[in-house]
Coordinates of C-alpha atoms in Angstrom, one line a residue:
I192 CA 11.7 18.1 -23.2
K193 CA 13.3 14.8 -23.8
R194 CA 15.7 15.3 -21.0
L195 CA 12.9 16.1 -18.5
D196 CA 10.2 13.6 -19.8
R197 CA 11.4 10.4 -18.3
P198 CA 9.5 7.2 -17.6
N199 CA 8.5 6.6 -14.0
A200 CA 10.8 4.5 -11.9
P201 CA 9.6 0.9 -11.5
Q202 CA 9.5 1.2 -7.7
G203 CA 7.2 4.2 -8.0
G204 CA 4.3 2.1 -9.5
M205 CA 1.5 0.3 -7.8
T206 CA 2.1 -3.2 -6.3
A207 CA -0.8 -5.6 -6.4
F208 CA -1.5 -8.0 -3.5
A209 CA -4.0 -10.7 -4.5
L210 CA -5.6 -11.9 -1.3
K211 CA -6.5 -15.5 -0.6
K212 CA -8.6 -15.2 2.5
A213 CA -8.9 -11.7 3.8
N214 CA -11.3 -9.1 2.4
A215 CA -9.5 -6.5 0.2
S216 CA -11.6 -3.6 1.4
R217 CA -11.1 -4.4 5.0
V218 CA -7.3 -4.8 4.6
A219 CA -7.1 -1.6 2.6
T220 CA -9.1 0.3 5.3
L221 CA -7.0 -1.2 8.1
L222 CA -3.7 -0.2 6.4
Q223 CA -5.0 3.3 5.6
Q224 CA -6.0 3.8 9.3
F225 CA -2.7 2.4 10.5
Y226 CA -0.6 4.8 8.4
A227 CA -2.8 7.7 9.3
Q228 CA -2.3 7.1 13.0
R229 CA 1.4 6.0 12.7
Y230 CA 2.4 9.4 11.3
P231 CA -0.2 11.7 13.1
N232 CA 1.6 14.9 12.3
E233 CA 2.0 14.1 8.6
T234 CA -0.7 14.4 5.9
A235 CA -1.1 11.7 3.3
A236 CA 0.8 14.0 0.9
Q237 CA 3.8 13.9 3.2
H238 CA 4.1 10.2 3.9
Q239 CA 3.4 9.2 0.2
I240 CA 1.7 5.9 0.9
R241 CA -1.3 5.2 -1.3
I242 CA -3.6 2.2 -0.8
T243 CA -6.7 1.2 -2.8
F244 CA -8.5 -2.1 -3.6
D245 CA -10.5 -3.9 -6.1
E246 CA -13.4 -6.0 -4.8
S247 CA -13.9 -8.1 -7.9
T248 CA -10.4 -9.5 -7.8
N249 CA -10.0 -9.2 -4.0
T250 CA -6.8 -7.3 -4.6
V251 CA -5.1 -4.5 -2.6
F252 CA -3.0 -2.1 -4.5
V253 CA -0.2 -0.2 -2.7
Q254 CA 2.1 2.6 -3.8
A255 CA 4.9 3.3 -1.3
A256 CA 8.6 3.8 -0.9
P257 CA 10.6 0.5 -0.9
A258 CA 11.0 0.3 2.9
D259 CA 7.4 1.1 3.5
L260 CA 6.3 -1.4 0.8
A261 CA 8.3 -4.2 2.4
E262 CA 6.6 -3.5 5.8
I263 CA 3.2 -3.3 4.1
R264 CA 3.9 -6.6 2.3
N265 CA 4.7 -8.3 5.6
L266 CA 1.5 -6.9 7.2
I267 CA -0.7 -8.1 4.3
E268 CA 0.9 -11.5 4.3
R269 CA 0.3 -11.9 8.0
I270 CA -3.3 -10.6 7.8
D271 CA -4.1 -12.9 4.8
S272 CA -2.6 -16.0 6.3
T273 CA -3.7 -15.8 10.0
V274 CA -6.6 -17.9 11.0
S275 CA -9.1 -16.0 13.2

């Protein structure tokens, strides 16, 4: 059991993005829709990108592979810093 029961890898955890301007629920919805359309033949279980949010802290939480997470980080930073 000790050999199999290992802690999760740090890159497998959730990453929090505290937003300054953008609304967390809108950003989370936009990202969820984007990734659902980006990989149309894959289910959410196949592309392994999880996105949720907390309205009280205006934070988006993302769990994704390192390359996807870097891309999502860039999208969130652009959305949160762009003036409409």
